[in-house]
């Protein structure tokens, strides 16, 4: 029996869907490997290449057909003589022979490349591992606001002192290694890693001596918490050249933009990373990232390079005016905020409950008394019993801009917040470094500072010739300056999450100070931030490890009951 005869067989359809589709038994057999349910109105796709899934959804928006009918009519194919054999294959093997991948690719060529419908590129995604990249590269990979979810090797749970073939794992950056600074660079980097390695055991011993295990705390939880504390204290010695691993999951559109930025970077490592990332994505979602290396992509790269170079030149020409007025500034400075934030927020709270314009809602908010606005805002915040209970989008009407100055370690953690605007300056040594008080308390400050000072001198020397590449030699302990603009709703999330007990002290201080400054200008709007933790802790991770022990205990008990 041929393919056409099987599909067209006059079998009584098993279901009629809301769109009037009637699938024969043969069609149902064809669909089954590719959908989680042949009948239900809500179902998932499976065993299909991303290019086909994306094309399906894009066609979905331009057709009156159901998704399953589009899949059958436009993307399923099979040679007549081989149909029975193909149906007998595994779902994965059958997908490559039954589904018209080339047709989906042609669709993207027409819609994405031809018409520039960028949203179509969000319909396919990929997982990519980037191993052995520097922390400079890791920050570039993690800088996307949306569309890409990164996960990086932790400096808190993993020691970075292992050698490979007798050498510490940091990037020997090509331009530096080809310059007169090569020897000094390697010497300073080795000194940082030597010091980091040498201080692990004495720091761990001191942490344990100063915070002995309490009754009821398991050895596992205590060991994990004290080890994390040790690595937290020592991570300032790690340079930005430190090699790490970053896992990424993202959609094609976000990857395309990431590739474009990497190609346009002034750093050779990031340009090489773009090529490698392009190759990996071409093997998974080629149709979604094709434009990154197209004429359009190359033009965008040129635009990014040219504007960066021109702005750098103009900024350098103007910067001399700051030499006379530049002065030290606090670590956290609230630079700008909305003076009328209360009224803006109240108007936004009222708006969905009225039948009037936003202008009318604003007038109503202005006419309300202070007490009326207070009651409305408090009702909107509600009875928050968890930091996960965040107020609604009306709180996005209030905005704040901060200038932040903190050690690079803290910046690395806070950079992960992406529902805001942030931009940093170059990593450098001009703002000095931060030594955790415990390091001096444990009598380990001298070697710690010596390694940082040596690295600082090398950074300054390299920066005179290679200002971009000099960033690789900057240790995490040195300060970096960056700006952040966020709305009140995101401030709730950031300040409460990053002040939590298990957080690193460096970014906990910043989160708490941001909260204090917001509360100072908008006390009513900030009073709902009930989960900002203002306390200090000796072992930040201990409570989290205790909770993990309790979860494991309960899981063991449940397994025993089930057995």
Coordinates of N, CA and C in Angstrom, one line a residue, residues 1 32 45 77 88 150 161 260 271 282 285 301 341-343 366 375 392 437 460 507 531 538 545 550:
X1 N 0.9 -1.2 0.0 CA 0.0 0.0 0.0 C 0.9 1.2 0.0
X32 N 1.6 11.1 15.6 CA 1.9 10.7 17.0 C 3.4 10.9 17.4
X45 N 5.2 19.9 21.1 CA 5.9 19.3 19.9 C 7.1 18.5 20.4
X77 N 6.7 14.5 4.9 CA 6.8 13.9 3.6 C 7.4 12.5 3.8
X88 N 8.1 2.4 11.0 CA 8.6 1.4 11.9 C 9.9 1.9 12.7
X150 N 22.3 32.3 31.0 CA 23.7 31.8 31.2 C 23.8 31.1 32.6
X161 N 42.4 26.5 41.6 CA 43.9 26.4 41.7 C 44.5 25.2 41.0
X260 N 26.9 39.1 16.8 CA 27.2 40.4 16.2 C 28.1 41.2 17.2
X271 N 36.4 37.8 19.4 CA 36.2 37.5 18.0 C 36.3 36.1 17.7
X282 N 25.5 26.9 14.1 CA 25.2 26.5 12.8 C 24.9 25.0 12.7
X285 N 21.0 25.4 15.0 CA 19.9 26.3 14.5 C 20.5 27.3 13.4
X301 N 28.1 45.0 12.5 CA 29.4 44.9 13.2 C 30.2 46.2 13.0
X341 N 7.1 60.2 41.9 CA 6.9 58.7 41.8 C 5.6 58.2 42.5
X342 N 5.3 58.8 43.6 CA 4.1 58.4 44.3 C 2.8 58.6 43.5
X343 N 2.7 59.7 42.8 CA 1.6 60.0 42.0 C 1.6 59.1 40.8
X366 N -3.5 62.8 41.6 CA -3.0 64.1 42.2 C -4.0 64.7 43.1
X375 N -3.0 54.5 51.6 CA -3.9 53.3 51.7 C -3.9 52.5 50.4
X392 N 2.8 44.5 41.6 CA 2.6 44.4 40.2 C 3.3 45.5 39.4
X437 N 37.8 42.0 55.6 CA 38.3 42.2 56.9 C 38.9 41.0 57.6
X460 N 48.8 48.4 35.1 CA 49.1 49.8 34.7 C 50.1 49.9 33.6
X507 N 28.2 42.0 47.7 CA 26.9 42.5 47.0 C 25.8 42.7 48.0
X531 N 11.6 42.1 53.1 CA 12.5 41.0 53.1 C 14.0 41.4 52.8
X538 N 28.2 35.1 59.9 CA 29.6 34.6 59.9 C 29.7 33.6 58.7
X545 N 22.5 25.4 53.7 CA 22.9 24.0 53.8 C 22.1 23.2 54.8
X550 N 17.7 19.1 55.6 CA 16.3 18.8 55.9 C 15.6 18.2 54.8

